[in-house]
């Protein structure tokens, strides 16, 4: 349901948002909005596996998503058909494959039925209405800058920003990995034990992130040139600022 709503809203808003882009780019962006459903299925399915204590599958998905995307990108580059369209298809294809695989695994383990569907739907909606606000604000906090950059900056400047952002956000993997494990563990423990666990996780997370941030900050020019080429060296100052933010 939410995926369909996001798709319709995206198709309606994209022409306004990308009014200074070529019509072909706008049309392609509208077509790609159909992937919102799969974008929602992956985190929902991952949360379901975590709720069942199957962190192995959840972590495999987190590893496979970028790995499959990278393999697809390298494959298109090797075939000399690397274009914005094929790059986009690489990201979408990985999401579709993973979402389908996770749904099959969940179906086999949980065997969902329509029994008590109305009651379950009501309970989930009651909880969701109280939690959606937090999720929306969190998503806006993470994505609003990208929306504004695309709308306000020239495509070349936006490209430099996204290059820096992609490199800097690698550091957030440490935080996300720790939160994924600590939150379920802490929620099932007494208050004092939960606070101690969270405090210990925060210290180790800070140390791990700092250990990665220092070399990224120091070798930013080399990393940007290696990953994106000399044309994106203007992104180095942005990368260093974003590393501090992360």
PDB file of C-alpha atoms in Angstrom:
ATOM      1  CA  UNK A   1       0.000   0.000   0.000  1.00  0.00           C
ATOM      2  CA  UNK A   2       2.659   2.527   1.011  1.00  0.00           C
ATOM      3  CA  UNK A   3       4.791   1.527  -1.953  1.00  0.00           C
ATOM      4  CA  UNK A   4       1.899   2.238  -4.322  1.00  0.00           C
ATOM      5  CA  UNK A   5       1.262   5.608  -2.649  1.00  0.00           C
ATOM      6  CA  UNK A   6       4.940   6.538  -2.944  1.00  0.00           C
ATOM      7  CA  UNK A   7       4.955   5.499  -6.599  1.00  0.00           C
ATOM      8  CA  UNK A   8       1.940   7.655  -7.481  1.00  0.00           C
ATOM      9  CA  UNK A   9       3.286  10.662  -5.562  1.00  0.00           C
ATOM     10  CA  UNK A  10       6.699  10.294  -7.126  1.00  0.00           C
ATOM     11  CA  UNK A  11       5.326  10.117 -10.656  1.00  0.00           C
ATOM     12  CA  UNK A  12       3.300  13.275  -9.998  1.00  0.00           C
ATOM     13  CA  UNK A  13       6.081  15.284  -8.309  1.00  0.00           C
ATOM     14  CA  UNK A  14       9.104  14.300 -10.424  1.00  0.00           C
ATOM     15  CA  UNK A  15       8.242  16.563 -13.431  1.00  0.00           C
ATOM     16  CA  UNK A  16       8.114  19.548 -11.028  1.00  0.00           C
ATOM     17  CA  UNK A  17      11.216  18.506  -9.131  1.00  0.00           C
ATOM     18  CA  UNK A  18      13.286  17.861 -12.305  1.00  0.00           C
ATOM     19  CA  UNK A  19      11.869  20.639 -14.448  1.00  0.00           C
ATOM     20  CA  UNK A  20      15.344  21.681 -15.670  1.00  0.00           C
ATOM     21  CA  UNK A  21      16.298  18.157 -16.806  1.00  0.00           C
ATOM     22  CA  UNK A  22      15.754  16.622 -20.275  1.00  0.00           C
ATOM     23  CA  UNK A  23      12.301  15.061 -20.858  1.00  0.00           C
ATOM     24  CA  UNK A  24      13.896  11.636 -21.313  1.00  0.00           C
ATOM     25  CA  UNK A  25      15.477  11.832 -17.857  1.00  0.00           C
ATOM     26  CA  UNK A  26      12.168  12.860 -16.307  1.00  0.00           C
ATOM     27  CA  UNK A  27      10.297  10.029 -18.040  1.00  0.00           C
ATOM     28  CA  UNK A  28      12.905   7.472 -16.935  1.00  0.00           C
ATOM     29  CA  UNK A  29      12.715   8.690 -13.344  1.00  0.00           C
ATOM     30  CA  UNK A  30       8.925   8.318 -13.407  1.00  0.00           C
ATOM     31  CA  UNK A  31       9.184   4.764 -14.761  1.00  0.00           C
ATOM     32  CA  UNK A  32      11.704   3.817 -12.083  1.00  0.00           C
ATOM     33  CA  UNK A  33       9.312   4.896  -9.341  1.00  0.00           C
ATOM     34  CA  UNK A  34       7.660   1.473  -9.630  1.00  0.00           C
ATOM     35  CA  UNK A  35      10.643   0.093  -7.714  1.00  0.00           C
ATOM     36  CA  UNK A  36       9.389   1.782  -4.532  1.00  0.00           C
ATOM     37  CA  UNK A  37       7.564  -1.444  -3.690  1.00  0.00           C
ATOM     38  CA  UNK A  38      10.803  -3.439  -3.716  1.00  0.00           C
ATOM     39  CA  UNK A  39      12.598  -0.664  -1.822  1.00  0.00           C
ATOM     40  CA  UNK A  40      10.091  -1.147   0.996  1.00  0.00           C
ATOM     41  CA  UNK A  41      10.086  -4.939   0.872  1.00  0.00           C
ATOM     42  CA  UNK A  42      13.813  -5.238   1.573  1.00  0.00           C
ATOM     43  CA  UNK A  43      13.901  -3.371   4.937  1.00  0.00           C
ATOM     44  CA  UNK A  44      10.569  -4.900   5.990  1.00  0.00           C
ATOM     45  CA  UNK A  45      11.808  -8.413   5.237  1.00  0.00           C
ATOM     46  CA  UNK A  46      15.144  -7.683   6.903  1.00  0.00           C
ATOM     47  CA  UNK A  47      13.327  -6.534  10.046  1.00  0.00           C
ATOM     48  CA  UNK A  48      11.246  -9.715   9.987  1.00  0.00           C
ATOM     49  CA  UNK A  49      14.372 -11.882   9.968  1.00  0.00           C
ATOM     50  CA  UNK A  50      15.875  -9.818  12.790  1.00  0.00           C
ATOM     51  CA  UNK A  51      12.679 -10.213  14.820  1.00  0.00           C
ATOM     52  CA  UNK A  52      13.032 -13.990  14.424  1.00  0.00           C
ATOM     53  CA  UNK A  53      16.649 -13.782  15.583  1.00  0.00           C
ATOM     54  CA  UNK A  54      18.003 -14.664  12.148  1.00  0.00           C
ATOM     55  CA  UNK A  55      20.692 -11.999  11.983  1.00  0.00           C
ATOM     56  CA  UNK A  56      22.726 -14.147   9.596  1.00  0.00           C
ATOM     57  CA  UNK A  57      20.198 -13.767   6.789  1.00  0.00           C
ATOM     58  CA  UNK A  58      19.721 -10.071   7.562  1.00  0.00           C
ATOM     59  CA  UNK A  59      23.461  -9.445   7.379  1.00  0.00           C
ATOM     60  CA  UNK A  60      23.794 -11.525   4.206  1.00  0.00           C
ATOM     61  CA  UNK A  61      21.225  -9.268   2.561  1.00  0.00           C
ATOM     62  CA  UNK A  62      23.119  -6.171   3.647  1.00  0.00           C
ATOM     63  CA  UNK A  63      26.271  -7.660   2.129  1.00  0.00           C
ATOM     64  CA  UNK A  64      24.668  -8.955  -1.058  1.00  0.00           C
ATOM     65  CA  UNK A  65      22.865  -5.746  -1.956  1.00  0.00           C
ATOM     66  CA  UNK A  66      25.989  -3.680  -2.691  1.00  0.00           C
ATOM     67  CA  UNK A  67      27.886  -6.748  -3.927  1.00  0.00           C
ATOM     68  CA  UNK A  68      25.304  -7.623  -6.588  1.00  0.00           C
ATOM     69  CA  UNK A  69      25.095  -3.983  -7.587  1.00  0.00           C
ATOM     70  CA  UNK A  70      28.869  -3.766  -7.962  1.00  0.00           C
ATOM     71  CA  UNK A  71      29.020  -6.951 -10.018  1.00  0.00           C
ATOM     72  CA  UNK A  72      26.324  -5.647 -12.339  1.00  0.00           C
ATOM     73  CA  UNK A  73      28.124  -2.312 -12.739  1.00  0.00           C
ATOM     74  CA  UNK A  74      31.406  -4.064 -13.511  1.00  0.00           C
ATOM     75  CA  UNK A  75      29.633  -6.340 -15.985  1.00  0.00           C
ATOM     76  CA  UNK A  76      28.104  -3.434 -17.901  1.00  0.00           C
ATOM     77  CA  UNK A  77      31.459  -1.646 -17.871  1.00  0.00           C
ATOM     78  CA  UNK A  78      33.228  -4.753 -19.225  1.00  0.00           C
ATOM     79  CA  UNK A  79      30.643  -4.994 -22.029  1.00  0.00           C
ATOM     80  CA  UNK A  80      31.179  -1.295 -22.806  1.00  0.00           C
ATOM     81  CA  UNK A  81      27.503  -0.498 -22.282  1.00  0.00           C
ATOM     82  CA  UNK A  82      27.906   1.513 -19.094  1.00  0.00           C
ATOM     83  CA  UNK A  83      25.339   4.304 -19.270  1.00  0.00           C
ATOM     84  CA  UNK A  84      23.110   6.103 -16.718  1.00  0.00           C
ATOM     85  CA  UNK A  85      20.334   3.662 -17.677  1.00  0.00           C
ATOM     86  CA  UNK A  86      22.397   0.495 -17.175  1.00  0.00           C
ATOM     87  CA  UNK A  87      23.837   1.902 -13.936  1.00  0.00           C
ATOM     88  CA  UNK A  88      20.298   2.479 -12.677  1.00  0.00           C
ATOM     89  CA  UNK A  89      19.269  -1.015 -13.753  1.00  0.00           C
ATOM     90  CA  UNK A  90      22.189  -2.414 -11.747  1.00  0.00           C
ATOM     91  CA  UNK A  91      20.799  -0.935  -8.537  1.00  0.00           C
ATOM     92  CA  UNK A  92      17.218  -1.894  -9.345  1.00  0.00           C
ATOM     93  CA  UNK A  93      18.090  -5.430 -10.400  1.00  0.00           C
ATOM     94  CA  UNK A  94      19.901  -6.145  -7.153  1.00  0.00           C
ATOM     95  CA  UNK A  95      16.917  -4.902  -5.158  1.00  0.00           C
ATOM     96  CA  UNK A  96      14.396  -6.963  -7.120  1.00  0.00           C
ATOM     97  CA  UNK A  97      16.460 -10.145  -6.811  1.00  0.00           C
ATOM     98  CA  UNK A  98      17.025  -9.733  -3.070  1.00  0.00           C
ATOM     99  CA  UNK A  99      13.426  -8.775  -2.310  1.00  0.00           C
ATOM    100  CA  UNK A 100      12.137 -11.813  -4.207  1.00  0.00           C
ATOM    101  CA  UNK A 101      14.595 -14.152  -2.495  1.00  0.00           C
ATOM    102  CA  UNK A 102      13.714 -12.831   0.968  1.00  0.00           C
ATOM    103  CA  UNK A 103       9.980 -13.133   0.342  1.00  0.00           C
ATOM    104  CA  UNK A 104      10.395 -16.768  -0.689  1.00  0.00           C
ATOM    105  CA  UNK A 105      12.404 -17.517   2.483  1.00  0.00           C
ATOM    106  CA  UNK A 106       9.855 -15.751   4.666  1.00  0.00           C
ATOM    107  CA  UNK A 107       6.988 -17.592   2.993  1.00  0.00           C
ATOM    108  CA  UNK A 108       8.618 -20.950   3.645  1.00  0.00           C
ATOM    109  CA  UNK A 109       9.341 -20.150   7.279  1.00  0.00           C
ATOM    110  CA  UNK A 110       6.156 -18.341   8.270  1.00  0.00           C
ATOM    111  CA  UNK A 111       3.525 -19.811   5.918  1.00  0.00           C
ATOM    112  CA  UNK A 112       1.309 -16.692   5.987  1.00  0.00           C
ATOM    113  CA  UNK A 113      -2.458 -17.146   5.729  1.00  0.00           C
ATOM    114  CA  UNK A 114      -5.495 -14.880   5.538  1.00  0.00           C
ATOM    115  CA  UNK A 115      -6.732 -16.135   8.913  1.00  0.00           C
ATOM    116  CA  UNK A 116      -7.193 -13.219  11.338  1.00  0.00           C
ATOM    117  CA  UNK A 117      -6.034 -10.894   8.553  1.00  0.00           C
ATOM    118  CA  UNK A 118      -8.382  -8.090   9.603  1.00  0.00           C
ATOM    119  CA  UNK A 119      -7.271  -8.230  13.235  1.00  0.00           C
ATOM    120  CA  UNK A 120      -3.581  -8.343  12.346  1.00  0.00           C
ATOM    121  CA  UNK A 121      -3.997  -5.537   9.844  1.00  0.00           C
ATOM    122  CA  UNK A 122      -5.742  -3.388  12.467  1.00  0.00           C
ATOM    123  CA  UNK A 123      -2.990  -4.003  15.037  1.00  0.00           C
ATOM    124  CA  UNK A 124      -0.227  -3.196  12.578  1.00  0.00           C
ATOM    125  CA  UNK A 125      -1.993  -0.059  11.400  1.00  0.00           C
ATOM    126  CA  UNK A 126      -2.546   1.069  15.006  1.00  0.00           C
ATOM    127  CA  UNK A 127       1.167   0.649  15.736  1.00  0.00           C
ATOM    128  CA  UNK A 128       2.225   2.076  12.382  1.00  0.00           C
ATOM    129  CA  UNK A 129       0.268   5.288  12.764  1.00  0.00           C
ATOM    130  CA  UNK A 130       2.247   6.026  15.922  1.00  0.00           C
ATOM    131  CA  UNK A 131       5.603   5.039  14.423  1.00  0.00           C
ATOM    132  CA  UNK A 132       5.288   6.465  10.905  1.00  0.00           C
ATOM    133  CA  UNK A 133       5.992  10.003  12.094  1.00  0.00           C
ATOM    134  CA  UNK A 134       9.387   9.027  13.469  1.00  0.00           C
ATOM    135  CA  UNK A 135      10.236   7.027  10.353  1.00  0.00           C
ATOM    136  CA  UNK A 136       9.222   9.876   8.063  1.00  0.00           C
ATOM    137  CA  UNK A 137      11.309  12.395  10.001  1.00  0.00           C
ATOM    138  CA  UNK A 138      14.281  10.028  10.016  1.00  0.00           C
ATOM    139  CA  UNK A 139      13.985   9.476   6.271  1.00  0.00           C
ATOM    140  CA  UNK A 140      13.672  13.192   5.609  1.00  0.00           C
ATOM    141  CA  UNK A 141      16.748  13.854   7.731  1.00  0.00           C
ATOM    142  CA  UNK A 142      18.737  11.398   5.609  1.00  0.00           C
ATOM    143  CA  UNK A 143      17.325  12.295   2.187  1.00  0.00           C
ATOM    144  CA  UNK A 144      16.237  15.940   2.293  1.00  0.00           C
ATOM    145  CA  UNK A 145      19.698  17.218   1.410  1.00  0.00           C
ATOM    146  CA  UNK A 146      19.719  15.089  -1.743  1.00  0.00           C
ATOM    147  CA  UNK A 147      16.302  16.357  -2.768  1.00  0.00           C
ATOM    148  CA  UNK A 148      17.426  19.956  -2.378  1.00  0.00           C
ATOM    149  CA  UNK A 149      20.732  19.377  -4.156  1.00  0.00           C
ATOM    150  CA  UNK A 150      19.039  17.889  -7.210  1.00  0.00           C
ATOM    151  CA  UNK A 151      16.481  20.684  -7.293  1.00  0.00           C
ATOM    152  CA  UNK A 152      18.821  23.632  -6.722  1.00  0.00           C
ATOM    153  CA  UNK A 153      22.237  22.751  -8.148  1.00  0.00           C
ATOM    154  CA  UNK A 154      23.552  22.193 -11.637  1.00  0.00           C
ATOM    155  CA  UNK A 155      23.838  18.458 -12.524  1.00  0.00           C
ATOM    156  CA  UNK A 156      27.655  18.629 -12.451  1.00  0.00           C
ATOM    157  CA  UNK A 157      27.639  20.168  -8.970  1.00  0.00           C
ATOM    158  CA  UNK A 158      25.033  17.660  -7.810  1.00  0.00           C
ATOM    159  CA  UNK A 159      27.231  14.856  -9.145  1.00  0.00           C
ATOM    160  CA  UNK A 160      30.184  16.062  -7.081  1.00  0.00           C
ATOM    161  CA  UNK A 161      28.002  16.203  -3.967  1.00  0.00           C
ATOM    162  CA  UNK A 162      26.637  12.696  -4.494  1.00  0.00           C
ATOM    163  CA  UNK A 163      30.137  11.332  -5.076  1.00  0.00           C
ATOM    164  CA  UNK A 164      31.288  12.785  -1.763  1.00  0.00           C
ATOM    165  CA  UNK A 165      28.134  11.653   0.015  1.00  0.00           C
ATOM    166  CA  UNK A 166      28.433   8.071  -1.253  1.00  0.00           C
ATOM    167  CA  UNK A 167      32.042   7.833  -0.092  1.00  0.00           C
ATOM    168  CA  UNK A 168      31.293   9.356   3.321  1.00  0.00           C
ATOM    169  CA  UNK A 169      28.198   7.246   4.001  1.00  0.00           C
ATOM    170  CA  UNK A 170      30.339   4.105   3.924  1.00  0.00           C
ATOM    171  CA  UNK A 171      31.282   5.020   7.496  1.00  0.00           C
ATOM    172  CA  UNK A 172      27.678   4.640   8.605  1.00  0.00           C
ATOM    173  CA  UNK A 173      27.906   0.896   8.007  1.00  0.00           C
ATOM    174  CA  UNK A 174      29.565   0.528  11.405  1.00  0.00           C
ATOM    175  CA  UNK A 175      26.750   2.352  13.175  1.00  0.00           C
ATOM    176  CA  UNK A 176      23.986   0.525  11.321  1.00  0.00           C
ATOM    177  CA  UNK A 177      25.529  -2.879  12.013  1.00  0.00           C
ATOM    178  CA  UNK A 178      25.793  -2.201  15.741  1.00  0.00           C
ATOM    179  CA  UNK A 179      22.276  -0.741  16.050  1.00  0.00           C
ATOM    180  CA  UNK A 180      20.783  -3.733  14.236  1.00  0.00           C
ATOM    181  CA  UNK A 181      22.113  -6.116  16.876  1.00  0.00           C
ATOM    182  CA  UNK A 182      22.047  -3.942  20.000  1.00  0.00           C
ATOM    183  CA  UNK A 183      18.483  -2.623  19.771  1.00  0.00           C
ATOM    184  CA  UNK A 184      16.722  -6.038  19.901  1.00  0.00           C
ATOM    185  CA  UNK A 185      19.084  -7.194  22.655  1.00  0.00           C
ATOM    186  CA  UNK A 186      18.648  -4.073  24.760  1.00  0.00           C
ATOM    187  CA  UNK A 187      14.862  -3.991  24.422  1.00  0.00           C
ATOM    188  CA  UNK A 188      14.553  -7.381  26.119  1.00  0.00           C
ATOM    189  CA  UNK A 189      16.738  -6.547  29.131  1.00  0.00           C
ATOM    190  CA  UNK A 190      16.164  -4.636  32.379  1.00  0.00           C
ATOM    191  CA  UNK A 191      16.656  -0.880  32.244  1.00  0.00           C
ATOM    192  CA  UNK A 192      20.093  -0.793  33.896  1.00  0.00           C
ATOM    193  CA  UNK A 193      21.458  -3.624  31.763  1.00  0.00           C
ATOM    194  CA  UNK A 194      20.026  -2.039  28.628  1.00  0.00           C
ATOM    195  CA  UNK A 195      21.660   1.315  29.422  1.00  0.00           C
ATOM    196  CA  UNK A 196      25.000  -0.365  30.077  1.00  0.00           C
ATOM    197  CA  UNK A 197      24.761  -2.308  26.814  1.00  0.00           C
ATOM    198  CA  UNK A 198      23.895   0.795  24.808  1.00  0.00           C
ATOM    199  CA  UNK A 199      26.704   2.792  26.440  1.00  0.00           C
ATOM    200  CA  UNK A 200      29.246   0.081  25.637  1.00  0.00           C
ATOM    201  CA  UNK A 201      27.976  -0.156  22.050  1.00  0.00           C
ATOM    202  CA  UNK A 202      28.201   3.631  21.662  1.00  0.00           C
ATOM    203  CA  UNK A 203      31.839   3.636  22.792  1.00  0.00           C
ATOM    204  CA  UNK A 204      32.840   0.827  20.440  1.00  0.00           C
ATOM    205  CA  UNK A 205      30.859   2.357  17.580  1.00  0.00           C
ATOM    206  CA  UNK A 206      32.580   5.704  18.027  1.00  0.00           C
ATOM    207  CA  UNK A 207      35.988   4.026  18.115  1.00  0.00           C
ATOM    208  CA  UNK A 208      35.267   1.950  15.009  1.00  0.00           C
ATOM    209  CA  UNK A 209      33.862   4.878  13.044  1.00  0.00           C
ATOM    210  CA  UNK A 210      36.799   7.078  14.026  1.00  0.00           C
ATOM    211  CA  UNK A 211      39.260   4.394  12.942  1.00  0.00           C
ATOM    212  CA  UNK A 212      37.677   4.411   9.471  1.00  0.00           C
ATOM    213  CA  UNK A 213      37.080   8.164   9.281  1.00  0.00           C
ATOM    214  CA  UNK A 214      40.712   9.183   9.780  1.00  0.00           C
ATOM    215  CA  UNK A 215      42.082   7.398   6.688  1.00  0.00           C
ATOM    216  CA  UNK A 216      39.077   8.470   4.588  1.00  0.00           C
ATOM    217  CA  UNK A 217      39.691  12.088   5.618  1.00  0.00           C
ATOM    218  CA  UNK A 218      43.437  11.835   4.990  1.00  0.00           C
ATOM    219  CA  UNK A 219      43.306   9.959   1.678  1.00  0.00           C
ATOM    220  CA  UNK A 220      40.153  11.623   0.332  1.00  0.00           C
ATOM    221  CA  UNK A 221      41.725  12.854  -2.929  1.00  0.00           C
ATOM    222  CA  UNK A 222      43.115   9.412  -3.721  1.00  0.00           C
ATOM    223  CA  UNK A 223      39.798   7.693  -2.954  1.00  0.00           C
ATOM    224  CA  UNK A 224      37.718  10.110  -5.033  1.00  0.00           C
ATOM    225  CA  UNK A 225      40.077   9.846  -8.014  1.00  0.00           C
ATOM    226  CA  UNK A 226      40.201   6.058  -7.711  1.00  0.00           C
ATOM    227  CA  UNK A 227      36.435   5.625  -7.463  1.00  0.00           C
ATOM    228  CA  UNK A 228      35.135   8.421  -9.684  1.00  0.00           C
ATOM    229  CA  UNK A 229      38.057   9.855 -11.687  1.00  0.00           C
ATOM    230  CA  UNK A 230      39.798  13.216 -11.846  1.00  0.00           C
ATOM    231  CA  UNK A 231      36.612  14.978 -12.937  1.00  0.00           C
ATOM    232  CA  UNK A 232      35.235  14.558  -9.405  1.00  0.00           C
ATOM    233  CA  UNK A 233      38.216  15.912  -7.441  1.00  0.00           C
ATOM    234  CA  UNK A 234      36.115  18.973  -6.607  1.00  0.00           C
ATOM    235  CA  UNK A 235      34.191  16.640  -4.281  1.00  0.00           C
ATOM    236  CA  UNK A 236      37.178  16.205  -1.930  1.00  0.00           C
ATOM    237  CA  UNK A 237      36.384  19.199   0.358  1.00  0.00           C
ATOM    238  CA  UNK A 238      32.761  18.026   0.509  1.00  0.00           C
ATOM    239  CA  UNK A 239      33.900  14.520   1.390  1.00  0.00           C
ATOM    240  CA  UNK A 240      35.943  15.768   4.322  1.00  0.00           C
ATOM    241  CA  UNK A 241      33.055  17.851   5.640  1.00  0.00           C
ATOM    242  CA  UNK A 242      30.674  14.915   5.319  1.00  0.00           C
ATOM    243  CA  UNK A 243      33.096  12.581   7.074  1.00  0.00           C
ATOM    244  CA  UNK A 244      32.977  14.909  10.093  1.00  0.00           C
ATOM    245  CA  UNK A 245      29.170  14.908   9.911  1.00  0.00           C
ATOM    246  CA  UNK A 246      28.924  11.120   9.808  1.00  0.00           C
TER     247      UNK A 246
END
